[in-house]
Amino acid sequence: MASVSSPMASQLKSSFTSPVSRSLLTPRGISGSPFRVVPSKRSPRFLVKAIQSEKPTYQVIQPINGDPFIGSLETPITSSPLIAWYLSNLPAYRTAVSPLLRGVEVGLAHGFLLVGPFVKAGPLRNTEIAGPAGSLAAGGLVVILSICLTIYGIASFNEGEPSTAPGLTLTGRKKEPDQLQTADGWAKFTGGFFFGGISGVIWAYFLLYVLNLPYFVK
């Protein structure tokens, strides 16, 4: 047994004790020529450093007033003076106007513009009563919208509570809270919307079918 294993043992011993053992490696359990161990070459390393630019960069889109917790962004469109002027003149943002007048203005615009689609796209558009039928349908939609506004006001505001609108602007300036965000203010807005919407429908019908002006599309 010792004579049988002596050639393999002597071979392993000679491989470990030989001076070239650092460059030769004999696999265990495999007969054959030893493998040559190639010394590893160190790969070149590159060091990347982030250098701040001398020119200050300008962010086109950023949180309004630099505060990301407000939940609004400043963009070239929303922060332009023209857009700010346009939005501030909409009835919903004119806090100095009473909620009743704001509701009348919104209702007039909706009632006046709803007649046309009902007349031209309604189910009775090809009949002689297309005008009256479309006007009645527009008036019915104004009633439905007024009921929806009433339901929203009852569910959102409690009678006698102060306005839920903020008393500060985004720039920190104090302002009068919007009375539209109260139960009484929302009730006035809803009544004004109903009155303005019905008035808009009547005015559109009057212009289209009572005066009988030569419109291009009628």
PDB file of C-alpha atoms in Angstrom:
ATOM      1  CA  MET A   1       0.000   0.000   0.000  1.00  0.00           C
ATOM      2  CA  ALA A   2       2.832   2.344   0.887  1.00  0.00           C
ATOM      3  CA  SER A   3       4.676   1.333  -2.265  1.00  0.00           C
ATOM      4  CA  VAL A   4       1.653   2.083  -4.385  1.00  0.00           C
ATOM      5  CA  SER A   5       1.031   5.573  -2.998  1.00  0.00           C
ATOM      6  CA  SER A   6       4.695   6.548  -2.824  1.00  0.00           C
ATOM      7  CA  PRO A   7       4.949   7.894  -6.416  1.00  0.00           C
ATOM      8  CA  MET A   8       1.995  10.253  -5.897  1.00  0.00           C
ATOM      9  CA  ALA A   9       3.240  11.357  -2.490  1.00  0.00           C
ATOM     10  CA  SER A  10       6.719  11.970  -3.811  1.00  0.00           C
ATOM     11  CA  GLN A  11       5.276  13.944  -6.711  1.00  0.00           C
ATOM     12  CA  LEU A  12       3.196  16.187  -4.385  1.00  0.00           C
ATOM     13  CA  LYS A  13       6.173  16.617  -2.060  1.00  0.00           C
ATOM     14  CA  SER A  14       8.465  17.594  -4.845  1.00  0.00           C
ATOM     15  CA  SER A  15       5.912  20.076  -6.187  1.00  0.00           C
ATOM     16  CA  PHE A  16       5.591  21.835  -2.814  1.00  0.00           C
ATOM     17  CA  THR A  17       9.330  21.830  -2.073  1.00  0.00           C
ATOM     18  CA  SER A  18      10.579  22.760  -5.502  1.00  0.00           C
ATOM     19  CA  PRO A  19      11.783  26.359  -6.003  1.00  0.00           C
ATOM     20  CA  VAL A  20       9.364  26.889  -8.890  1.00  0.00           C
ATOM     21  CA  SER A  21       6.314  25.993  -6.799  1.00  0.00           C
ATOM     22  CA  ARG A  22       5.199  29.615  -6.855  1.00  0.00           C
ATOM     23  CA  SER A  23       4.779  29.576 -10.609  1.00  0.00           C
ATOM     24  CA  LEU A  24       3.573  25.938 -11.029  1.00  0.00           C
ATOM     25  CA  LEU A  25       0.460  24.414  -9.608  1.00  0.00           C
ATOM     26  CA  THR A  26      -0.231  20.683  -9.703  1.00  0.00           C
ATOM     27  CA  PRO A  27      -3.940  19.790  -9.627  1.00  0.00           C
ATOM     28  CA  ARG A  28      -4.909  17.234  -7.056  1.00  0.00           C
ATOM     29  CA  GLY A  29      -6.409  14.001  -8.301  1.00  0.00           C
ATOM     30  CA  ILE A  30      -5.658  14.860 -11.948  1.00  0.00           C
ATOM     31  CA  SER A  31      -2.689  13.382 -13.696  1.00  0.00           C
ATOM     32  CA  GLY A  32      -1.046  15.613 -16.179  1.00  0.00           C
ATOM     33  CA  SER A  33       1.249  18.545 -16.556  1.00  0.00           C
ATOM     34  CA  PRO A  34       0.926  21.256 -13.945  1.00  0.00           C
ATOM     35  CA  PHE A  35      -0.750  24.578 -14.680  1.00  0.00           C
ATOM     36  CA  ARG A  36       1.242  27.743 -14.651  1.00  0.00           C
ATOM     37  CA  VAL A  37      -0.085  30.439 -12.347  1.00  0.00           C
ATOM     38  CA  VAL A  38      -0.076  33.730 -14.131  1.00  0.00           C
ATOM     39  CA  PRO A  39       0.630  36.618 -11.762  1.00  0.00           C
ATOM     40  CA  SER A  40      -2.352  38.987 -11.556  1.00  0.00           C
ATOM     41  CA  LYS A  41      -2.000  42.361 -13.157  1.00  0.00           C
ATOM     42  CA  ARG A  42      -3.412  45.342 -11.359  1.00  0.00           C
ATOM     43  CA  SER A  43      -6.009  47.083 -13.464  1.00  0.00           C
ATOM     44  CA  PRO A  44      -5.676  50.870 -13.659  1.00  0.00           C
ATOM     45  CA  ARG A  45      -8.015  52.770 -11.373  1.00  0.00           C
ATOM     46  CA  PHE A  46      -9.641  56.087 -12.184  1.00  0.00           C
ATOM     47  CA  LEU A  47     -10.674  58.549  -9.544  1.00  0.00           C
ATOM     48  CA  VAL A  48     -13.795  60.581 -10.394  1.00  0.00           C
ATOM     49  CA  LYS A  49     -14.425  63.756  -8.447  1.00  0.00           C
ATOM     50  CA  ALA A  50     -17.563  65.880  -8.675  1.00  0.00           C
ATOM     51  CA  ILE A  51     -16.494  69.474  -9.117  1.00  0.00           C
ATOM     52  CA  GLN A  52     -19.083  72.161  -8.542  1.00  0.00           C
ATOM     53  CA  SER A  53     -19.551  74.425 -11.504  1.00  0.00           C
ATOM     54  CA  GLU A  54     -18.556  78.016 -11.081  1.00  0.00           C
ATOM     55  CA  LYS A  55     -21.705  79.207 -12.851  1.00  0.00           C
ATOM     56  CA  PRO A  56     -24.866  78.876 -10.758  1.00  0.00           C
ATOM     57  CA  THR A  57     -27.486  76.700 -12.437  1.00  0.00           C
ATOM     58  CA  TYR A  58     -31.082  77.923 -12.747  1.00  0.00           C
ATOM     59  CA  GLN A  59     -33.853  75.429 -12.099  1.00  0.00           C
ATOM     60  CA  VAL A  60     -36.770  75.918 -14.466  1.00  0.00           C
ATOM     61  CA  ILE A  61     -39.197  73.918 -12.300  1.00  0.00           C
ATOM     62  CA  GLN A  62     -38.873  74.167  -8.529  1.00  0.00           C
ATOM     63  CA  PRO A  63     -41.131  74.078  -5.449  1.00  0.00           C
ATOM     64  CA  ILE A  64     -43.081  77.265  -4.934  1.00  0.00           C
ATOM     65  CA  ASN A  65     -41.272  79.611  -2.537  1.00  0.00           C
ATOM     66  CA  GLY A  66     -38.570  76.940  -2.225  1.00  0.00           C
ATOM     67  CA  ASP A  67     -40.802  74.885   0.091  1.00  0.00           C
ATOM     68  CA  PRO A  68     -41.496  71.346  -1.196  1.00  0.00           C
ATOM     69  CA  PHE A  69     -44.116  70.745   1.519  1.00  0.00           C
ATOM     70  CA  ILE A  70     -46.590  73.195  -0.027  1.00  0.00           C
ATOM     71  CA  GLY A  71     -47.323  70.690  -2.786  1.00  0.00           C
ATOM     72  CA  SER A  72     -47.154  73.141  -5.677  1.00  0.00           C
ATOM     73  CA  LEU A  73     -44.530  73.800  -8.314  1.00  0.00           C
ATOM     74  CA  GLU A  74     -43.298  76.980  -9.927  1.00  0.00           C
ATOM     75  CA  THR A  75     -43.013  76.663 -13.687  1.00  0.00           C
ATOM     76  CA  PRO A  76     -42.506  79.275 -16.410  1.00  0.00           C
ATOM     77  CA  ILE A  77     -46.227  78.954 -17.203  1.00  0.00           C
ATOM     78  CA  THR A  78     -47.855  78.911 -13.776  1.00  0.00           C
ATOM     79  CA  SER A  79     -45.569  81.620 -12.391  1.00  0.00           C
ATOM     80  CA  SER A  80     -45.728  84.015 -15.319  1.00  0.00           C
ATOM     81  CA  PRO A  81     -47.424  87.369 -14.642  1.00  0.00           C
ATOM     82  CA  LEU A  82     -49.936  86.827 -17.461  1.00  0.00           C
ATOM     83  CA  ILE A  83     -51.156  83.488 -16.093  1.00  0.00           C
ATOM     84  CA  ALA A  84     -51.235  84.830 -12.532  1.00  0.00           C
ATOM     85  CA  TRP A  85     -53.317  87.797 -13.709  1.00  0.00           C
ATOM     86  CA  TYR A  86     -55.706  85.535 -15.602  1.00  0.00           C
ATOM     87  CA  LEU A  87     -56.202  83.123 -12.690  1.00  0.00           C
ATOM     88  CA  SER A  88     -56.670  85.927 -10.181  1.00  0.00           C
ATOM     89  CA  ASN A  89     -59.530  87.310 -12.293  1.00  0.00           C
ATOM     90  CA  LEU A  90     -61.497  84.054 -12.366  1.00  0.00           C
ATOM     91  CA  PRO A  91     -64.621  84.082 -10.168  1.00  0.00           C
ATOM     92  CA  ALA A  92     -63.282  81.327  -7.922  1.00  0.00           C
ATOM     93  CA  TYR A  93     -60.271  83.446  -6.912  1.00  0.00           C
ATOM     94  CA  ARG A  94     -61.845  86.895  -6.639  1.00  0.00           C
ATOM     95  CA  THR A  95     -62.280  86.787  -2.889  1.00  0.00           C
ATOM     96  CA  ALA A  96     -63.263  90.465  -2.707  1.00  0.00           C
ATOM     97  CA  VAL A  97     -66.503  89.722  -4.617  1.00  0.00           C
ATOM     98  CA  SER A  98     -69.427  88.240  -2.722  1.00  0.00           C
ATOM     99  CA  PRO A  99     -70.129  84.522  -3.292  1.00  0.00           C
ATOM    100  CA  LEU A 100     -73.587  85.354  -4.687  1.00  0.00           C
ATOM    101  CA  LEU A 101     -72.215  87.454  -7.543  1.00  0.00           C
ATOM    102  CA  ARG A 102     -69.506  84.920  -8.251  1.00  0.00           C
ATOM    103  CA  GLY A 103     -72.137  82.206  -8.546  1.00  0.00           C
ATOM    104  CA  VAL A 104     -74.198  84.354 -10.924  1.00  0.00           C
ATOM    105  CA  GLU A 105     -71.166  84.908 -13.147  1.00  0.00           C
ATOM    106  CA  VAL A 106     -70.274  81.211 -13.280  1.00  0.00           C
ATOM    107  CA  GLY A 107     -73.901  80.232 -13.903  1.00  0.00           C
ATOM    108  CA  LEU A 108     -74.352  82.739 -16.727  1.00  0.00           C
ATOM    109  CA  ALA A 109     -71.328  81.379 -18.564  1.00  0.00           C
ATOM    110  CA  HIS A 110     -72.389  77.737 -18.170  1.00  0.00           C
ATOM    111  CA  GLY A 111     -76.056  78.258 -19.004  1.00  0.00           C
ATOM    112  CA  PHE A 112     -75.293  80.333 -22.087  1.00  0.00           C
ATOM    113  CA  LEU A 113     -72.821  77.797 -23.476  1.00  0.00           C
ATOM    114  CA  LEU A 114     -74.841  74.651 -22.720  1.00  0.00           C
ATOM    115  CA  VAL A 115     -77.670  75.442 -25.125  1.00  0.00           C
ATOM    116  CA  GLY A 116     -75.638  74.985 -28.308  1.00  0.00           C
ATOM    117  CA  PRO A 117     -74.446  71.397 -27.718  1.00  0.00           C
ATOM    118  CA  PHE A 118     -77.927  70.241 -26.674  1.00  0.00           C
ATOM    119  CA  VAL A 119     -79.535  71.842 -29.729  1.00  0.00           C
ATOM    120  CA  LYS A 120     -76.988  70.550 -32.265  1.00  0.00           C
ATOM    121  CA  ALA A 121     -76.154  67.170 -30.695  1.00  0.00           C
ATOM    122  CA  GLY A 122     -79.377  66.291 -28.868  1.00  0.00           C
ATOM    123  CA  PRO A 123     -81.733  63.487 -29.913  1.00  0.00           C
ATOM    124  CA  LEU A 124     -84.228  66.001 -31.398  1.00  0.00           C
ATOM    125  CA  ARG A 125     -81.634  67.919 -33.440  1.00  0.00           C
ATOM    126  CA  ASN A 126     -83.329  67.151 -36.779  1.00  0.00           C
ATOM    127  CA  THR A 127     -86.817  68.187 -35.704  1.00  0.00           C
ATOM    128  CA  GLU A 128     -88.618  71.514 -35.634  1.00  0.00           C
ATOM    129  CA  ILE A 129     -88.484  71.656 -31.860  1.00  0.00           C
ATOM    130  CA  ALA A 130     -84.698  71.280 -31.637  1.00  0.00           C
ATOM    131  CA  GLY A 131     -84.306  74.771 -30.161  1.00  0.00           C
ATOM    132  CA  PRO A 132     -86.886  74.503 -27.362  1.00  0.00           C
ATOM    133  CA  ALA A 133     -85.881  70.911 -26.577  1.00  0.00           C
ATOM    134  CA  GLY A 134     -82.188  71.786 -26.385  1.00  0.00           C
ATOM    135  CA  SER A 135     -82.895  74.802 -24.205  1.00  0.00           C
ATOM    136  CA  LEU A 136     -85.008  72.724 -21.823  1.00  0.00           C
ATOM    137  CA  ALA A 137     -82.248  70.092 -21.652  1.00  0.00           C
ATOM    138  CA  ALA A 138     -79.675  72.770 -20.841  1.00  0.00           C
ATOM    139  CA  GLY A 139     -81.948  74.139 -18.125  1.00  0.00           C
ATOM    140  CA  GLY A 140     -82.363  70.640 -16.694  1.00  0.00           C
ATOM    141  CA  LEU A 141     -78.593  70.222 -16.543  1.00  0.00           C
ATOM    142  CA  VAL A 142     -78.282  73.528 -14.696  1.00  0.00           C
ATOM    143  CA  VAL A 143     -80.803  72.246 -12.130  1.00  0.00           C
ATOM    144  CA  ILE A 144     -78.843  69.004 -11.714  1.00  0.00           C
ATOM    145  CA  LEU A 145     -75.584  70.903 -11.232  1.00  0.00           C
ATOM    146  CA  SER A 146     -77.235  73.166  -8.666  1.00  0.00           C
ATOM    147  CA  ILE A 147     -78.419  70.123  -6.710  1.00  0.00           C
ATOM    148  CA  CYS A 148     -74.885  68.691  -6.810  1.00  0.00           C
ATOM    149  CA  LEU A 149     -73.473  71.974  -5.492  1.00  0.00           C
ATOM    150  CA  THR A 150     -76.010  71.914  -2.664  1.00  0.00           C
ATOM    151  CA  ILE A 151     -75.093  68.352  -1.700  1.00  0.00           C
ATOM    152  CA  TYR A 152     -71.393  69.260  -1.719  1.00  0.00           C
ATOM    153  CA  GLY A 153     -71.993  72.278   0.510  1.00  0.00           C
ATOM    154  CA  ILE A 154     -74.009  70.255   3.040  1.00  0.00           C
ATOM    155  CA  ALA A 155     -71.328  67.546   3.170  1.00  0.00           C
ATOM    156  CA  SER A 156     -68.328  69.888   3.353  1.00  0.00           C
ATOM    157  CA  PHE A 157     -69.339  72.840   5.564  1.00  0.00           C
ATOM    158  CA  ASN A 158     -71.068  73.115   8.920  1.00  0.00           C
ATOM    159  CA  GLU A 159     -73.398  75.973   9.746  1.00  0.00           C
ATOM    160  CA  GLY A 160     -71.773  78.697  11.836  1.00  0.00           C
ATOM    161  CA  GLU A 161     -68.177  77.514  11.458  1.00  0.00           C
ATOM    162  CA  PRO A 162     -65.492  79.922  10.186  1.00  0.00           C
ATOM    163  CA  SER A 163     -64.043  79.751   6.716  1.00  0.00           C
ATOM    164  CA  THR A 164     -61.776  76.818   5.977  1.00  0.00           C
ATOM    165  CA  ALA A 165     -59.791  78.874   3.470  1.00  0.00           C
ATOM    166  CA  PRO A 166     -56.227  79.830   4.496  1.00  0.00           C
ATOM    167  CA  GLY A 167     -55.650  83.275   5.965  1.00  0.00           C
ATOM    168  CA  LEU A 168     -52.167  83.583   4.460  1.00  0.00           C
ATOM    169  CA  THR A 169     -50.996  83.782   0.884  1.00  0.00           C
ATOM    170  CA  LEU A 170     -48.187  81.585  -0.438  1.00  0.00           C
ATOM    171  CA  THR A 171     -45.783  84.471   0.152  1.00  0.00           C
ATOM    172  CA  GLY A 172     -46.825  84.757   3.807  1.00  0.00           C
ATOM    173  CA  ARG A 173     -49.000  87.865   3.456  1.00  0.00           C
ATOM    174  CA  LYS A 174     -52.134  87.976   5.593  1.00  0.00           C
ATOM    175  CA  LYS A 175     -55.474  88.089   3.802  1.00  0.00           C
ATOM    176  CA  GLU A 176     -59.153  87.829   4.556  1.00  0.00           C
ATOM    177  CA  PRO A 177     -60.301  84.175   4.475  1.00  0.00           C
ATOM    178  CA  ASP A 178     -62.537  83.440   1.525  1.00  0.00           C
ATOM    179  CA  GLN A 179     -66.179  83.446   2.626  1.00  0.00           C
ATOM    180  CA  LEU A 180     -67.004  81.022  -0.151  1.00  0.00           C
ATOM    181  CA  GLN A 181     -65.561  78.244   2.032  1.00  0.00           C
ATOM    182  CA  THR A 182     -68.377  78.556   4.572  1.00  0.00           C
ATOM    183  CA  ALA A 183     -71.865  77.076   4.695  1.00  0.00           C
ATOM    184  CA  ASP A 184     -73.538  80.451   4.171  1.00  0.00           C
ATOM    185  CA  GLY A 185     -71.137  81.509   1.419  1.00  0.00           C
ATOM    186  CA  TRP A 186     -71.521  78.229  -0.450  1.00  0.00           C
ATOM    187  CA  ALA A 187     -75.310  78.468  -0.229  1.00  0.00           C
ATOM    188  CA  LYS A 188     -75.161  81.938  -1.769  1.00  0.00           C
ATOM    189  CA  PHE A 189     -72.838  80.678  -4.495  1.00  0.00           C
ATOM    190  CA  THR A 190     -75.206  77.810  -5.294  1.00  0.00           C
ATOM    191  CA  GLY A 191     -78.220  80.137  -5.464  1.00  0.00           C
ATOM    192  CA  GLY A 192     -76.323  82.527  -7.707  1.00  0.00           C
ATOM    193  CA  PHE A 193     -75.259  79.654  -9.957  1.00  0.00           C
ATOM    194  CA  PHE A 194     -78.837  78.458 -10.361  1.00  0.00           C
ATOM    195  CA  PHE A 195     -80.146  81.940 -11.126  1.00  0.00           C
ATOM    196  CA  GLY A 196     -77.287  82.721 -13.510  1.00  0.00           C
ATOM    197  CA  GLY A 197     -77.513  79.361 -15.275  1.00  0.00           C
ATOM    198  CA  ILE A 198     -81.247  79.648 -15.977  1.00  0.00           C
ATOM    199  CA  SER A 199     -80.763  83.257 -17.071  1.00  0.00           C
ATOM    200  CA  GLY A 200     -78.002  82.186 -19.448  1.00  0.00           C
ATOM    201  CA  VAL A 201     -80.221  79.521 -21.006  1.00  0.00           C
ATOM    202  CA  ILE A 202     -83.092  81.991 -21.472  1.00  0.00           C
ATOM    203  CA  TRP A 203     -80.765  84.590 -22.971  1.00  0.00           C
ATOM    204  CA  ALA A 204     -79.296  82.097 -25.440  1.00  0.00           C
ATOM    205  CA  TYR A 205     -82.764  80.949 -26.511  1.00  0.00           C
ATOM    206  CA  PHE A 206     -83.845  84.543 -26.901  1.00  0.00           C
ATOM    207  CA  LEU A 207     -80.897  85.372 -29.132  1.00  0.00           C
ATOM    208  CA  LEU A 208     -81.268  82.245 -31.260  1.00  0.00           C
ATOM    209  CA  TYR A 209     -85.003  81.837 -31.750  1.00  0.00           C
ATOM    210  CA  VAL A 210     -86.779  85.025 -30.688  1.00  0.00           C
ATOM    211  CA  LEU A 211     -84.676  87.674 -32.367  1.00  0.00           C
ATOM    212  CA  ASN A 212     -84.052  85.261 -35.265  1.00  0.00           C
ATOM    213  CA  LEU A 213     -80.767  86.882 -36.217  1.00  0.00           C
ATOM    214  CA  PRO A 214     -78.955  85.576 -39.337  1.00  0.00           C
ATOM    215  CA  TYR A 215     -76.371  83.431 -37.618  1.00  0.00           C
ATOM    216  CA  PHE A 216     -73.950  81.390 -39.696  1.00  0.00           C
ATOM    217  CA  VAL A 217     -74.754  78.237 -37.698  1.00  0.00           C
ATOM    218  CA  LYS A 218     -78.151  77.946 -36.126  1.00  0.00           C
TER     219      LYS A 218
END
